[in-house]
Short mmCIF file of C-alpha atoms in Angstrom, two decimals:
data_model
loop_
_atom_site.label_atom_id
_atom_site.label_comp_id
_atom_site.label_asym_id
_atom_site.label_seq_id
_atom_site.Cartn_x
_atom_site.Cartn_y
_atom_site.Cartn_z
CA MET A 1 11.21 19.83 -14.50
CA GLU A 2 11.35 18.44 -11.00
CA ALA A 3 8.98 21.00 -10.48
CA VAL A 4 6.41 20.01 -13.37
CA LYS A 5 6.97 15.87 -12.13
CA LYS A 6 5.73 16.63 -8.63
CA ALA A 7 2.74 18.14 -10.45
CA ARG A 8 1.93 15.21 -12.71
CA ALA A 9 2.55 13.22 -9.69
CA ARG A 10 -0.34 15.23 -7.70
CA MET A 11 -2.84 15.87 -10.77
CA ARG A 12 -2.74 11.32 -10.35
CA THR A 13 -4.02 11.04 -7.64
CA PHE A 14 -6.91 13.45 -7.69
CA PRO A 15 -9.10 10.85 -9.27
CA ALA A 16 -9.00 8.70 -6.06
CA ILE A 17 -9.67 11.97 -3.48
CA LEU A 18 -11.87 12.94 -5.92
CA ASN A 19 -12.60 8.84 -5.54
CA ASP A 20 -12.39 9.48 -1.66
CA CYS A 21 -16.00 12.49 -1.13
CA ARG A 22 -17.92 10.83 -4.44
CA LEU A 23 -21.01 10.94 -1.59
CA GLU A 24 -20.08 14.65 -0.91
CA GLY A 25 -19.73 15.38 -4.77
CA ARG A 26 -23.04 14.03 -5.53
CA ILE A 27 -25.26 15.89 -2.85
CA TYR A 28 -23.59 18.86 -4.57
CA ALA A 29 -24.22 18.10 -7.52
CA LYS A 30 -27.90 17.11 -6.91
CA CYS A 31 -28.06 20.28 -5.41
CA VAL A 32 -26.79 22.08 -8.86
CA THR A 33 -29.46 20.93 -10.61
CA LYS A 34 -32.36 21.58 -8.86
CA PHE A 35 -31.73 25.00 -10.78
CA ASP A 36 -33.12 26.23 -13.97
CA ASP A 37 -31.19 29.00 -13.44
CA VAL A 38 -27.80 28.50 -11.36
CA ARG A 39 -26.94 31.61 -9.32
CA LYS A 40 -23.53 32.15 -6.86
CA ASP A 41 -24.39 30.82 -3.24
CA ASN A 42 -27.03 28.70 -4.80
CA CYS A 43 -26.14 25.39 -3.23
CA LEU A 44 -23.18 26.67 -0.68
CA ASN A 45 -23.42 24.54 1.98
CA GLU A 46 -23.32 21.53 -0.35
CA PHE A 47 -20.12 22.63 -1.92
CA ASN A 48 -18.25 24.07 1.64
CA GLU A 49 -18.55 19.96 2.56
CA PHE A 50 -17.58 18.56 -0.73
CA MET A 51 -14.61 20.90 -0.42
CA LYS A 52 -13.31 20.03 3.23
CA CYS A 53 -13.73 16.24 2.23
CA VAL A 54 -11.81 17.10 -0.95
CA HIS A 55 -8.82 19.01 1.33
CA THR A 56 -8.96 15.86 4.40
CA SER A 57 -8.57 13.43 1.43
CA SER A 58 -5.87 15.35 -0.02
CA LYS A 59 -4.79 15.90 3.53
CA ASN A 60 -4.92 11.86 4.13
CA ARG A 61 -2.94 11.31 1.57
CA LYS A 62 -0.36 13.30 1.88
CA VAL A 63 -0.68 15.67 -1.05
CA LYS A 64 -0.81 19.33 -1.71
CA PHE A 65 -4.40 20.66 -2.82
#
């Protein structure tokens, strides 16, 4: 049950992490919505910047992502 408690605690931090990266997330979402037929790697740079922010935020909060 300890693993479940840790997972739940980790999940509770995700909204704060996503809030930290709202600008990068918005840029990525705008890129994706530009395409009628989204294909792999259409918005790769924007996605990578978003994920970099998420990883940095989770590291700063000492949360495993």
